[in-house]
């Protein structure tokens, strides 16, 4: 569904890319296949929706669609015939080749009400291999006056051949302090850096959490995380152990809610390391009835001695850095180390 609320202003971090594309369009040099990518949820669909209207509008003024011409009205009613939208269907987890074939047939003809036609494909990385190949065929010999607006939050999963046919546009992550300010202005509530990190640095997830009072749900995770980290650093076995158990429970809750996999991975890594430190297997046996037991056990088995040694070295390095530099955010540093190790486990 494209954004049909004309009054809603663009997210501030989308304004610059929007204006630059509007300028390209006005000067007739807009690339026919654009791929928008970002690492977090940054509201790319809002940008795509605006571009569709801009491409179709008969009376663009100051880089904005007029909202009144025939095309703007058709878009407002969501019935513009020269706009095709492909996304993962609700009950599916992939974009199928059939969806691309249907598109291909539609593209055989010409525009019905507008010479220019626009295709949006959201989450390109979810296309099956055959769907990506079919799309590639279309992009290799693009029909005249058709604009393809593709988006992905995981560009590494998009085939290189598709990438080579598109102009890639990175939607940059807004600067963290600016983002925190914006979130607080928008919601009238406060949010910390750590809470934002736990929400994958995604402004949309953060605004959703703020508006729906869900920050309280992630705060316990953060508290346990900090508690485990401090106890571990001070070698306070008992408090580290209870923090680890509570952290595991918090992770389990988040896992049930299909939360950010990164948080899951990071926290899991923390538990795994702790588990090795106490005694291999001990913590796992205490979590037997938990849905965490299997992934935890699997990960413990997957970490080889080398990774653990490296991990220990990095932790030592971090301890020295923390001792030398009191301004350093230990938790943030720890996270980046854990992300690195977690990624390696996932790669295996
Ligand atoms: Zn218009």
Short mmCIF file of N, CA and C in Angstrom, two decimals, residues 225-226 229 233 315 318 322 325-337:
data_model
loop_
_atom_site.label_atom_id
_atom_site.label_comp_id
_atom_site.label_asym_id
_atom_site.label_seq_id
_atom_site.Cartn_x
_atom_site.Cartn_y
_atom_site.Cartn_z
N UNK A 225 20.97 -6.92 30.70
CA UNK A 225 22.16 -6.90 29.85
C UNK A 225 23.29 -6.17 30.56
N UNK A 226 22.95 -4.99 31.06
CA UNK A 226 23.94 -4.19 31.79
C UNK A 226 24.42 -4.91 33.05
N UNK A 229 26.72 -7.71 32.20
CA UNK A 229 28.00 -7.18 31.74
C UNK A 229 28.87 -6.73 32.91
N UNK A 233 32.24 -8.48 34.25
CA UNK A 233 33.48 -7.71 34.29
C UNK A 233 34.13 -7.80 35.67
N UNK A 315 37.86 -9.13 24.26
CA UNK A 315 37.33 -8.68 25.55
C UNK A 315 38.43 -8.07 26.40
N UNK A 318 39.18 -4.73 25.15
CA UNK A 318 38.13 -3.81 25.56
C UNK A 318 38.33 -3.37 27.01
N UNK A 322 38.74 0.38 28.21
CA UNK A 322 37.83 0.98 29.19
C UNK A 322 38.62 1.58 30.34
N UNK A 325 40.18 4.82 29.00
CA UNK A 325 39.29 5.87 28.50
C UNK A 325 37.92 5.75 29.17
N UNK A 326 37.71 6.57 30.18
CA UNK A 326 36.47 6.44 30.95
C UNK A 326 35.25 6.89 30.15
N UNK A 327 35.49 7.66 29.08
CA UNK A 327 34.36 8.16 28.30
C UNK A 327 33.78 7.11 27.35
N UNK A 328 34.49 5.99 27.22
CA UNK A 328 34.07 4.98 26.25
C UNK A 328 32.81 4.26 26.73
N UNK A 329 31.90 4.04 25.82
CA UNK A 329 30.68 3.31 26.18
C UNK A 329 30.94 1.80 26.06
N UNK A 330 31.19 1.18 27.21
CA UNK A 330 31.57 -0.24 27.22
C UNK A 330 30.52 -1.14 26.61
N UNK A 331 29.27 -0.81 26.90
CA UNK A 331 28.19 -1.66 26.41
C UNK A 331 28.15 -1.65 24.88
N UNK A 332 28.31 -0.45 24.32
CA UNK A 332 28.30 -0.34 22.86
C UNK A 332 29.45 -1.13 22.24
N UNK A 333 30.63 -1.00 22.86
CA UNK A 333 31.80 -1.70 22.34
C UNK A 333 31.59 -3.21 22.42
N UNK A 334 31.04 -3.62 23.54
CA UNK A 334 30.79 -5.04 23.74
C UNK A 334 29.84 -5.56 22.67
N UNK A 335 28.84 -4.76 22.40
CA UNK A 335 27.86 -5.17 21.38
C UNK A 335 28.52 -5.39 20.04
N UNK A 336 29.40 -4.46 19.66
CA UNK A 336 29.97 -4.60 18.32
C UNK A 336 30.83 -5.87 18.25
N UNK A 337 31.49 -6.19 19.35
CA UNK A 337 32.28 -7.44 19.36
C UNK A 337 31.34 -8.63 19.21
#
